[in-house]
C-alpha positions as protocol buffer text, in pm:
chain_id: "A"
residue {
  index: 1
  type: MET
  ca { x: 2476 y: 20814 z: -17715 }
}
residue {
  index: 2
  type: ALA
  ca { x: 2664 y: 21000 z: -17440 }
}
residue {
  index: 3
  type: ALA
  ca { x: 2352 y: 21011 z: -17228 }
}
residue {
  index: 4
  type: ALA
  ca { x: 2293 y: 20640 z: -17277 }
}
residue {
  index: 5
  type: LEU
  ca { x: 2653 y: 20558 z: -17186 }
}
residue {
  index: 6
  type: LEU
  ca { x: 2629 y: 20771 z: -16871 }
}
residue {
  index: 7
  type: ALA
  ca { x: 2314 y: 20589 z: -16769 }
}
residue {
  index: 8
  type: LEU
  ca { x: 2488 y: 20254 z: -16818 }
}
residue {
  index: 9
  type: VAL
  ca { x: 2785 y: 20359 z: -16607 }
}
residue {
  index: 10
  type: LEU
  ca { x: 2559 y: 20481 z: -16329 }
}
residue {
  index: 11
  type: ALA
  ca { x: 2357 y: 20159 z: -16339 }
}
residue {
  index: 12
  type: VAL
  ca { x: 2658 y: 19934 z: -16273 }
}
residue {
  index: 13
  type: PRO
  ca { x: 2728 y: 20043 z: -15914 }
}
residue {
  index: 14
  type: LEU
  ca { x: 2359 y: 20074 z: -15840 }
}
residue {
  index: 15
  type: SER
  ca { x: 2308 y: 19707 z: -15922 }
}
residue {
  index: 16
  type: GLY
  ca { x: 2531 y: 19614 z: -15629 }
}
residue {
  index: 17
  type: CYS
  ca { x: 2379 y: 19853 z: -15379 }
}
residue {
  index: 18
  type: GLY
  ca { x: 2091 y: 19630 z: -15269 }
}
residue {
  index: 19
  type: ARG
  ca { x: 2102 y: 19432 z: -14948 }
}
residue {
  index: 20
  type: GLN
  ca { x: 2322 y: 19126 z: -14962 }
}
residue {
  index: 21
  type: GLU
  ca { x: 2018 y: 18928 z: -14846 }
}
residue {
  index: 22
  type: ASP
  ca { x: 1864 y: 18980 z: -15193 }
}
residue {
  index: 23
  type: ARG
  ca { x: 2085 y: 18701 z: -15325 }
}
residue {
  index: 24
  type: TYR
  ca { x: 1911 y: 18464 z: -15086 }
}
residue {
  index: 25
  type: ARG
  ca { x: 1555 y: 18581 z: -15123 }
}
residue {
  index: 26
  type: ALA
  ca { x: 1287 y: 18313 z: -15157 }
}
residue {
  index: 27
  type: GLY
  ca { x: 1356 y: 18110 z: -15468 }
}
residue {
  index: 28
  type: SER
  ca { x: 1733 y: 18166 z: -15477 }
}
residue {
  index: 29
  type: ILE
  ca { x: 1796 y: 17870 z: -15247 }
}
residue {
  index: 30
  type: GLY
  ca { x: 1484 y: 17696 z: -15376 }
}
residue {
  index: 31
  type: PRO
  ca { x: 1104 y: 17718 z: -15360 }
}
residue {
  index: 32
  type: LYS
  ca { x: 1135 y: 17576 z: -15009 }
}
residue {
  index: 33
  type: ILE
  ca { x: 1417 y: 17582 z: -14758 }
}
residue {
  index: 34
  type: SER
  ca { x: 1519 y: 17273 z: -14563 }
}
residue {
  index: 35
  type: VAL
  ca { x: 1630 y: 17325 z: -14203 }
}
residue {
  index: 36
  type: GLY
  ca { x: 1776 y: 17052 z: -13987 }
}
residue {
  index: 37
  type: ILE
  ca { x: 1670 y: 17059 z: -13622 }
}
residue {
  index: 38
  type: SER
  ca { x: 1656 y: 16816 z: -13331 }
}
residue {
  index: 39
  type: PHE
  ca { x: 1323 y: 16645 z: -13282 }
}
residue {
  index: 40
  type: ASP
  ca { x: 1402 y: 16508 z: -12935 }
}
residue {
  index: 41
  type: GLN
  ca { x: 1555 y: 16790 z: -12731 }
}
residue {
  index: 42
  type: PRO
  ca { x: 1288 y: 16980 z: -12534 }
}
residue {
  index: 43
  type: GLY
  ca { x: 1373 y: 17347 z: -12503 }
}
residue {
  index: 44
  type: LEU
  ca { x: 1590 y: 17343 z: -12816 }
}
residue {
  index: 45
  type: GLY
  ca { x: 1420 y: 17139 z: -13085 }
}
residue {
  index: 46
  type: PHE
  ca { x: 1121 y: 16920 z: -13011 }
}
residue {
  index: 47
  type: ALA
  ca { x: 865 y: 16771 z: -13249 }
}
residue {
  index: 48
  type: GLN
  ca { x: 525 y: 16660 z: -13125 }
}
residue {
  index: 49
  type: SER
  ca { x: 206 y: 16601 z: -13323 }
}
residue {
  index: 50
  type: GLY
  ca { x: 344 y: 16786 z: -13623 }
}
residue {
  index: 51
  type: GLN
  ca { x: 438 y: 17092 z: -13416 }
}
residue {
  index: 52
  type: TYR
  ca { x: 795 y: 17213 z: -13370 }
}
residue {
  index: 53
  type: ARG
  ca { x: 900 y: 17404 z: -13060 }
}
residue {
  index: 54
  type: GLY
  ca { x: 1215 y: 17525 z: -12890 }
}
residue {
  index: 55
  type: LEU
  ca { x: 1479 y: 17795 z: -12907 }
}
residue {
  index: 56
  type: ASP
  ca { x: 1644 y: 17653 z: -13218 }
}
residue {
  index: 57
  type: VAL
  ca { x: 1307 y: 17640 z: -13394 }
}
residue {
  index: 58
  type: ASP
  ca { x: 1242 y: 18006 z: -13313 }
}
residue {
  index: 59
  type: VAL
  ca { x: 1590 y: 18105 z: -13429 }
}
residue {
  index: 60
  type: ALA
  ca { x: 1550 y: 17910 z: -13752 }
}
residue {
  index: 61
  type: GLN
  ca { x: 1211 y: 18063 z: -13826 }
}
residue {
  index: 62
  type: TYR
  ca { x: 1337 y: 18416 z: -13765 }
}
residue {
  index: 63
  type: VAL
  ca { x: 1646 y: 18371 z: -13985 }
}
residue {
  index: 64
  type: VAL
  ca { x: 1455 y: 18204 z: -14266 }
}
residue {
  index: 65
  type: HIS
  ca { x: 1192 y: 18479 z: -14257 }
}
residue {
  index: 66
  type: GLU
  ca { x: 1474 y: 18732 z: -14294 }
}
residue {
  index: 67
  type: LEU
  ca { x: 1578 y: 18544 z: -14609 }
}
residue {
  index: 68
  type: GLY
  ca { x: 1231 y: 18607 z: -14747 }
}
residue {
  index: 69
  type: TYR
  ca { x: 1073 y: 18267 z: -14688 }
}
residue {
  index: 70
  type: ALA
  ca { x: 729 y: 18225 z: -14538 }
}
residue {
  index: 71
  type: GLU
  ca { x: 676 y: 17976 z: -14256 }
}
residue {
  index: 72
  type: SER
  ca { x: 489 y: 17750 z: -14499 }
}
residue {
  index: 73
  type: GLN
  ca { x: 805 y: 17725 z: -14710 }
}
residue {
  index: 74
  type: ILE
  ca { x: 1017 y: 17579 z: -14430 }
}
residue {
  index: 75
  type: VAL
  ca { x: 1074 y: 17204 z: -14430 }
}
residue {
  index: 76
  type: PHE
  ca { x: 1206 y: 17086 z: -14094 }
}
residue {
  index: 77
  type: ARG
  ca { x: 1412 y: 16769 z: -14108 }
}
residue {
  index: 78
  type: GLN
  ca { x: 1536 y: 16570 z: -13812 }
}
residue {
  index: 79
  type: VAL
  ca { x: 1912 y: 16563 z: -13766 }
}
residue {
  index: 80
  type: LYS
  ca { x: 2100 y: 16345 z: -13522 }
}
residue {
  index: 81
  type: PRO
  ca { x: 2439 y: 16455 z: -13384 }
}
residue {
  index: 82
  type: ALA
  ca { x: 2634 y: 16199 z: -13585 }
}
residue {
  index: 83
  type: ASP
  ca { x: 2466 y: 16295 z: -13915 }
}
residue {
  index: 84
  type: ARG
  ca { x: 2493 y: 16674 z: -13919 }
}
residue {
  index: 85
  type: GLU
  ca { x: 2804 y: 16721 z: -14132 }
}
residue {
  index: 86
  type: ARG
  ca { x: 2702 y: 16451 z: -14377 }
}
residue {
  index: 87
  type: MET
  ca { x: 2355 y: 16597 z: -14428 }
}
residue {
  index: 88
  type: LEU
  ca { x: 2502 y: 16939 z: -14507 }
}
residue {
  index: 89
  type: GLU
  ca { x: 2768 y: 16797 z: -14737 }
}
residue {
  index: 90
  type: GLN
  ca { x: 2513 y: 16590 z: -14928 }
}
residue {
  index: 91
  type: GLY
  ca { x: 2267 y: 16878 z: -14961 }
}
residue {
  index: 92
  type: GLN
  ca { x: 1994 y: 16707 z: -14759 }
}
residue {
  index: 93
  type: VAL
  ca { x: 1945 y: 17030 z: -14563 }
}
residue {
  index: 94
  type: ASP
  ca { x: 2025 y: 17394 z: -14639 }
}
residue {
  index: 95
  type: MET
  ca { x: 2117 y: 17479 z: -14281 }
}
residue {
  index: 96
  type: ILE
  ca { x: 2126 y: 17316 z: -13939 }
}
residue {
  index: 97
  type: VAL
  ca { x: 2004 y: 17481 z: -13619 }
}
residue {
  index: 98
  type: ALA
  ca { x: 2028 y: 17203 z: -13363 }
}
residue {
  index: 99
  type: GLY
  ca { x: 2235 y: 17280 z: -13056 }
}
residue {
  index: 100
  type: TYR
  ca { x: 2531 y: 17273 z: -13294 }
}
residue {
  index: 101
  type: SER
  ca { x: 2853 y: 17362 z: -13112 }
}
residue {
  index: 102
  type: ILE
  ca { x: 3116 y: 17540 z: -13318 }
}
residue {
  index: 103
  type: THR
  ca { x: 3446 y: 17348 z: -13310 }
}
residue {
  index: 104
  type: GLN
  ca { x: 3766 y: 17366 z: -13513 }
}
residue {
  index: 105
  type: GLU
  ca { x: 3718 y: 17011 z: -13640 }
}
residue {
  index: 106
  type: ARG
  ca { x: 3366 y: 17080 z: -13762 }
}
residue {
  index: 107
  type: GLN
  ca { x: 3476 y: 17403 z: -13929 }
}
residue {
  index: 108
  type: LYS
  ca { x: 3692 y: 17194 z: -14161 }
}
residue {
  index: 109
  type: LEU
  ca { x: 3375 y: 17038 z: -14301 }
}
residue {
  index: 110
  type: VAL
  ca { x: 3099 y: 17301 z: -14268 }
}
residue {
  index: 111
  type: ASP
  ca { x: 3069 y: 17676 z: -14216 }
}
residue {
  index: 112
  type: PHE
  ca { x: 2906 y: 17833 z: -13912 }
}
residue {
  index: 113
  type: ALA
  ca { x: 2707 y: 18152 z: -13871 }
}
residue {
  index: 114
  type: GLY
  ca { x: 2680 y: 18288 z: -13520 }
}
residue {
  index: 115
  type: PRO
  ca { x: 2729 y: 18199 z: -13242 }
}
residue {
  index: 116
  type: TYR
  ca { x: 2401 y: 18281 z: -13072 }
}
residue {
  index: 117
  type: LEU
  ca { x: 2397 y: 18081 z: -12745 }
}
residue {
  index: 118
  type: ALA
  ca { x: 2646 y: 17982 z: -12477 }
}
residue {
  index: 119
  type: ALA
  ca { x: 2608 y: 17641 z: -12313 }
}
residue {
  index: 120
  type: GLY
  ca { x: 2830 y: 17413 z: -12108 }
}
residue {
  index: 121
  type: GLN
  ca { x: 2865 y: 17039 z: -12082 }
}
residue {
  index: 122
  type: ASP
  ca { x: 2725 y: 16902 z: -11761 }
}
residue {
  index: 123
  type: LEU
  ca { x: 2617 y: 16570 z: -11614 }
}
residue {
  index: 124
  type: LEU
  ca { x: 2272 y: 16425 z: -11560 }
}
residue {
  index: 125
  type: VAL
  ca { x: 2236 y: 16172 z: -11278 }
}
residue {
  index: 126
  type: ARG
  ca { x: 1963 y: 16001 z: -11081 }
}
residue {
  index: 127
  type: ARG
  ca { x: 1821 y: 16223 z: -10809 }
}
residue {
  index: 128
  type: THR
  ca { x: 1918 y: 15971 z: -10539 }
}
residue {
  index: 129
  type: GLN
  ca { x: 2283 y: 15957 z: -10648 }
}
residue {
  index: 130
  type: ASN
  ca { x: 2540 y: 16130 z: -10429 }
}
residue {
  index: 131
  type: ASP
  ca { x: 2864 y: 15985 z: -10566 }
}
residue {
  index: 132
  type: ILE
  ca { x: 2892 y: 16209 z: -10874 }
}
residue {
  index: 133
  type: ALA
  ca { x: 2937 y: 16581 z: -10811 }
}
residue {
  index: 134
  type: GLY
  ca { x: 3140 y: 16664 z: -11122 }
}
residue {
  index: 135
  type: VAL
  ca { x: 3353 y: 16528 z: -11403 }
}
residue {
  index: 136
  type: GLU
  ca { x: 3629 y: 16450 z: -11151 }
}
residue {
  index: 137
  type: ASP
  ca { x: 3408 y: 16174 z: -11005 }
}
residue {
  index: 138
  type: LEU
  ca { x: 3365 y: 15976 z: -11328 }
}
residue {
  index: 139
  type: ALA
  ca { x: 3653 y: 15730 z: -11288 }
}
residue {
  index: 140
  type: GLN
  ca { x: 3519 y: 15377 z: -11340 }
}
residue {
  index: 141
  type: LYS
  ca { x: 3170 y: 15521 z: -11396 }
}
residue {
  index: 142
  type: ARG
  ca { x: 2957 y: 15444 z: -11700 }
}
residue {
  index: 143
  type: VAL
  ca { x: 2886 y: 15767 z: -11886 }
}
residue {
  index: 144
  type: CYS
  ca { x: 2635 y: 15779 z: -12169 }
}
residue {
  index: 145
  type: VAL
  ca { x: 2681 y: 16030 z: -12453 }
}
residue {
  index: 146
  type: ALA
  ca { x: 2519 y: 16086 z: -12792 }
}
residue {
  index: 147
  type: ALA
  ca { x: 2731 y: 15962 z: -13081 }
}
residue {
  index: 148
  type: GLY
  ca { x: 2865 y: 16251 z: -13287 }
}
residue {
  index: 149
  type: SER
  ca { x: 2839 y: 16504 z: -13005 }
}
residue {
  index: 150
  type: THR
  ca { x: 3138 y: 16676 z: -12846 }
}
residue {
  index: 151
  type: SER
  ca { x: 3061 y: 16506 z: -12514 }
}
residue {
  index: 152
  type: GLY
  ca { x: 3238 y: 16176 z: -12572 }
}
residue {
  index: 153
  type: ALA
  ca { x: 3578 y: 16322 z: -12659 }
}
residue {
  index: 154
  type: LEU
  ca { x: 3563 y: 16569 z: -12372 }
}
residue {
  index: 155
  type: VAL
  ca { x: 3473 y: 16307 z: -12111 }
}
residue {
  index: 156
  type: ARG
  ca { x: 3750 y: 16079 z: -12238 }
}
residue {
  index: 157
  type: SER
  ca { x: 3994 y: 16369 z: -12211 }
}
residue {
  index: 158
  type: LEU
  ca { x: 3896 y: 16488 z: -11863 }
}
residue {
  index: 159
  type: ALA
  ca { x: 3808 y: 16149 z: -11714 }
}
residue {
  index: 160
  type: PRO
  ca { x: 4018 y: 15889 z: -11898 }
}
residue {
  index: 161
  type: GLN
  ca { x: 3908 y: 15610 z: -11664 }
}
residue {
  index: 162
  type: ALA
  ca { x: 3539 y: 15666 z: -11733 }
}
residue {
  index: 163
  type: GLN
  ca { x: 3354 y: 15403 z: -11935 }
}
residue {
  index: 164
  type: VAL
  ca { x: 3200 y: 15605 z: -12218 }
}
residue {
  index: 165
  type: GLN
  ca { x: 2887 y: 15454 z: -12372 }
}
residue {
  index: 166
  type: GLU
  ca { x: 2767 y: 15599 z: -12701 }
}
residue {
  index: 167
  type: ARG
  ca { x: 2400 y: 15596 z: -12796 }
}
residue {
  index: 168
  type: GLU
  ca { x: 2251 y: 15717 z: -13122 }
}
residue {
  index: 169
  type: GLU
  ca { x: 2028 y: 15977 z: -12956 }
}
residue {
  index: 170
  type: PHE
  ca { x: 2023 y: 16170 z: -12627 }
}
residue {
  index: 171
  type: PRO
  ca { x: 1688 y: 16025 z: -12506 }
}
residue {
  index: 172
  type: GLU
  ca { x: 1845 y: 15678 z: -12513 }
}
residue {
  index: 173
  type: CYS
  ca { x: 2089 y: 15799 z: -12248 }
}
residue {
  index: 174
  type: VAL
  ca { x: 1797 y: 15910 z: -12032 }
}
residue {
  index: 175
  type: THR
  ca { x: 1637 y: 15568 z: -12067 }
}
residue {
  index: 176
  type: ALA
  ca { x: 1967 y: 15400 z: -11975 }
}
residue {
  index: 177
  type: LEU
  ca { x: 2003 y: 15627 z: -11673 }
}
residue {
  index: 178
  type: LEU
  ca { x: 1653 y: 15558 z: -11546 }
}
residue {
  index: 179
  type: SER
  ca { x: 1698 y: 15182 z: -11587 }
}
residue {
  index: 180
  type: GLY
  ca { x: 2037 y: 15178 z: -11415 }
}
residue {
  index: 181
  type: ASP
  ca { x: 2226 y: 15077 z: -11729 }
}
residue {
  index: 182
  type: THR
  ca { x: 2450 y: 15384 z: -11699 }
}
residue {
  index: 183
  type: ASP
  ca { x: 2567 y: 15601 z: -11412 }
}
residue {
  index: 184
  type: ALA
  ca { x: 2550 y: 15944 z: -11575 }
}
residue {
  index: 185
  type: ALA
  ca { x: 2467 y: 16112 z: -11903 }
}
residue {
  index: 186
  type: SER
  ca { x: 2687 y: 16388 z: -12040 }
}
residue {
  index: 187
  type: GLY
  ca { x: 2575 y: 16666 z: -12272 }
}
residue {
  index: 188
  type: ASP
  ca { x: 2507 y: 17036 z: -12290 }
}
residue {
  index: 189
  type: ASP
  ca { x: 2330 y: 17164 z: -11980 }
}
residue {
  index: 190
  type: PHE
  ca { x: 2036 y: 17319 z: -12166 }
}
residue {
  index: 191
  type: ALA
  ca { x: 1969 y: 16995 z: -12355 }
}
residue {
  index: 192
  type: LEU
  ca { x: 2004 y: 16779 z: -12042 }
}
residue {
  index: 193
  type: ALA
  ca { x: 1771 y: 17004 z: -11844 }
}
residue {
  index: 194
  type: GLY
  ca { x: 1506 y: 16969 z: -12113 }
}
residue {
  index: 195
  type: LEU
  ca { x: 1534 y: 16591 z: -12124 }
}
residue {
  index: 196
  type: ALA
  ca { x: 1519 y: 16563 z: -11745 }
}
residue {
  index: 197
  type: HIS
  ca { x: 1211 y: 16785 z: -11735 }
}
residue {
  index: 198
  type: VAL
  ca { x: 1016 y: 16600 z: -12004 }
}
residue {
  index: 199
  type: ARG
  ca { x: 1141 y: 16243 z: -11978 }
}
residue {
  index: 200
  type: GLY
  ca { x: 1291 y: 16216 z: -11631 }
}
residue {
  index: 201
  type: GLY
  ca { x: 970 y: 16186 z: -11434 }
}
residue {
  index: 202
  type: GLY
  ca { x: 1124 y: 16383 z: -11148 }
}
residue {
  index: 203
  type: GLN
  ca { x: 1387 y: 16113 z: -11098 }
}
residue {
  index: 204
  type: LEU
  ca { x: 1683 y: 16294 z: -11257 }
}
residue {
  index: 205
  type: ARG
  ca { x: 1883 y: 16605 z: -11175 }
}
residue {
  index: 206
  type: LEU
  ca { x: 2160 y: 16812 z: -11326 }
}
residue {
  index: 207
  type: VAL
  ca { x: 2485 y: 16809 z: -11132 }
}
residue {
  index: 208
  type: GLY
  ca { x: 2515 y: 17180 z: -11211 }
}
residue {
  index: 209
  type: LYS
  ca { x: 2891 y: 17191 z: -11261 }
}
residue {
  index: 210
  type: PRO
  ca { x: 2958 y: 17261 z: -11632 }
}
residue {
  index: 211
  type: PHE
  ca { x: 3304 y: 17164 z: -11758 }
}
residue {
  index: 212
  type: SER
  ca { x: 3317 y: 17319 z: -12106 }
}
residue {
  index: 213
  type: ASN
  ca { x: 3218 y: 17629 z: -12302 }
}
residue {
  index: 214
  type: GLU
  ca { x: 2994 y: 17550 z: -12598 }
}
residue {
  index: 215
  type: HIS
  ca { x: 2901 y: 17812 z: -12855 }
}
residue {
  index: 216
  type: TYR
  ca { x: 2597 y: 17722 z: -13065 }
}
residue {
  index: 217
  type: GLY
  ca { x: 2604 y: 17825 z: -13429 }
}
residue {
  index: 218
  type: ILE
  ca { x: 2404 y: 17769 z: -13747 }
}
residue {
  index: 219
  type: GLY
  ca { x: 2571 y: 17521 z: -13977 }
}
residue {
  index: 220
  type: VAL
  ca { x: 2566 y: 17575 z: -14355 }
}
residue {
  index: 221
  type: PRO
  ca { x: 2746 y: 17400 z: -14643 }
}
residue {
  index: 222
  type: HIS
  ca { x: 3116 y: 17477 z: -14661 }
}
residue {
  index: 223
  type: GLY
  ca { x: 3235 y: 17753 z: -14893 }
}
residue {
  index: 224
  type: ASP
  ca { x: 2960 y: 18020 z: -14888 }
}
residue {
  index: 225
  type: PRO
  ca { x: 3088 y: 18308 z: -14671 }
}
residue {
  index: 226
  type: GLU
  ca { x: 2821 y: 18542 z: -14806 }
}
residue {
  index: 227
  type: LEU
  ca { x: 2544 y: 18319 z: -14674 }
}
residue {
  index: 228
  type: VAL
  ca { x: 2720 y: 18307 z: -14337 }
}
residue {
  index: 229
  type: ASP
  ca { x: 2730 y: 18687 z: -14331 }
}
residue {
  index: 230
  type: VAL
  ca { x: 2361 y: 18715 z: -14424 }
}
residue {
  index: 231
  type: ILE
  ca { x: 2263 y: 18479 z: -14141 }
}
residue {
  index: 232
  type: ASP
  ca { x: 2489 y: 18668 z: -13901 }
}
residue {
  index: 233
  type: GLN
  ca { x: 2311 y: 18991 z: -13986 }
}
residue {
  index: 234
  type: ALA
  ca { x: 1972 y: 18824 z: -13929 }
}
residue {
  index: 235
  type: LEU
  ca { x: 2087 y: 18697 z: -13588 }
}
residue {
  index: 236
  type: LYS
  ca { x: 2205 y: 19044 z: -13492 }
}
residue {
  index: 237
  type: ARG
  ca { x: 1864 y: 19187 z: -13582 }
}
residue {
  index: 238
  type: MET
  ca { x: 1695 y: 18916 z: -13379 }
}
residue {
  index: 239
  type: MET
  ca { x: 1901 y: 19020 z: -13077 }
}
residue {
  index: 240
  type: ARG
  ca { x: 1850 y: 19392 z: -13130 }
}
residue {
  index: 241
  type: ASP
  ca { x: 1472 y: 19377 z: -13159 }
}
residue {
  index: 242
  type: GLY
  ca { x: 1427 y: 19159 z: -12850 }
}
residue {
  index: 243
  type: SER
  ca { x: 1306 y: 18849 z: -13035 }
}
residue {
  index: 244
  type: PHE
  ca { x: 1599 y: 18635 z: -12922 }
}
residue {
  index: 245
  type: LYS
  ca { x: 1561 y: 18725 z: -12555 }
}
residue {
  index: 246
  type: ALA
  ca { x: 1189 y: 18646 z: -12574 }
}
residue {
  index: 247
  type: ALA
  ca { x: 1256 y: 18311 z: -12745 }
}
residue {
  index: 248
  type: LEU
  ca { x: 1520 y: 18218 z: -12490 }
}
residue {
  index: 249
  type: GLY
  ca { x: 1281 y: 18305 z: -12208 }
}
residue {
  index: 250
  type: ARG
  ca { x: 1005 y: 18086 z: -12355 }
}
residue {
  index: 251
  type: ALA
  ca { x: 1244 y: 17797 z: -12405 }
}
residue {
  index: 252
  type: SER
  ca { x: 1392 y: 17803 z: -12055 }
}
residue {
  index: 253
  type: LYS
  ca { x: 1048 y: 17840 z: -11898 }
}
residue {
  index: 254
  type: SER
  ca { x: 916 y: 17543 z: -12096 }
}
residue {
  index: 255
  type: ILE
  ca { x: 1173 y: 17312 z: -11936 }
}
residue {
  index: 256
  type: GLY
  ca { x: 1177 y: 17472 z: -11591 }
}
residue {
  index: 257
  type: TYR
  ca { x: 1539 y: 17578 z: -11626 }
}
residue {
  index: 258
  type: SER
  ca { x: 1635 y: 17917 z: -11488 }
}
residue {
  index: 259
  type: ILE
  ca { x: 1919 y: 18089 z: -11674 }
}
residue {
  index: 260
  type: ASP
  ca { x: 2080 y: 18431 z: -11706 }
}
residue {
  index: 261
  type: ALA
  ca { x: 1968 y: 18537 z: -12053 }
}
residue {
  index: 262
  type: ALA
  ca { x: 2235 y: 18807 z: -12082 }
}
residue {
  index: 263
  type: ALA
  ca { x: 2515 y: 18567 z: -11994 }
}
residue {
  index: 264
  type: ARG
  ca { x: 2386 y: 18303 z: -12235 }
}
residue {
  index: 265
  type: THR
  ca { x: 2337 y: 18529 z: -12535 }
}
residue {
  index: 266
  type: LEU
  ca { x: 2627 y: 18546 z: -12778 }
}
residue {
  index: 267
  type: ARG
  ca { x: 2654 y: 18778 z: -13076 }
}
residue {
  index: 268
  type: PRO
  ca { x: 2788 y: 18663 z: -13413 }
}
residue {
  index: 269
  type: GLY
  ca { x: 3164 y: 18705 z: -13409 }
}
residue {
  index: 270
  type: ASP
  ca { x: 3202 y: 18621 z: -13037 }
}
residue {
  index: 271
  type: ARG
  ca { x: 3426 y: 18322 z: -13091 }
}
């Protein structure tokens, strides 16, 4: 009896000595894992002919693999900026990796792992335009932003006389810019560079004067700090083994946007 009791006592601490990731191994979240990404942001998240490419896609695949899921078990779902919090709250996705800037307001509704990437809000204009060199030139200008992004509030704050136009998706701002229906589009520089490269037809350019500091994180449903920690550990491994640097290089090259990888890379906890 004494031997059996000793074995039981020893077994109790041993049961908690496994990796925290074991709680989230394949099947604990579900037989498949649903990840929200952008479908229309070249370089970050872009869907074409059933294929998904971009930095956020690579990050999502790495993290999900660390949770024990095979690539065939990932279900990518399109998320638009205005729908991200709602989709997490309603359980439509298990996590969101979609150029998702960490903000205090969003942290009231969802939890964030990361950050993993630094970006900055910039302006996209027609290549022939010379009257907009920065946010200080937006007075009386029409500025297109994606609804639900951080861009609208920031432009209104820094350029109160600007005429902010909200569109449901970023590509709609590019269309409006090309047609002359708006004077500039505002968004994160990496996202704007991708849109200009793929959809701009050589007619658009970045102003190149960022006016914010955006930290991209992975959004998960509110109230699961252990899941946040597990994802943070996966991101750290991705950065240590060189996978993140390689993914960032592929993404920037795919949109013809030269960046300093070291300056752009953020480690979880750098907030």
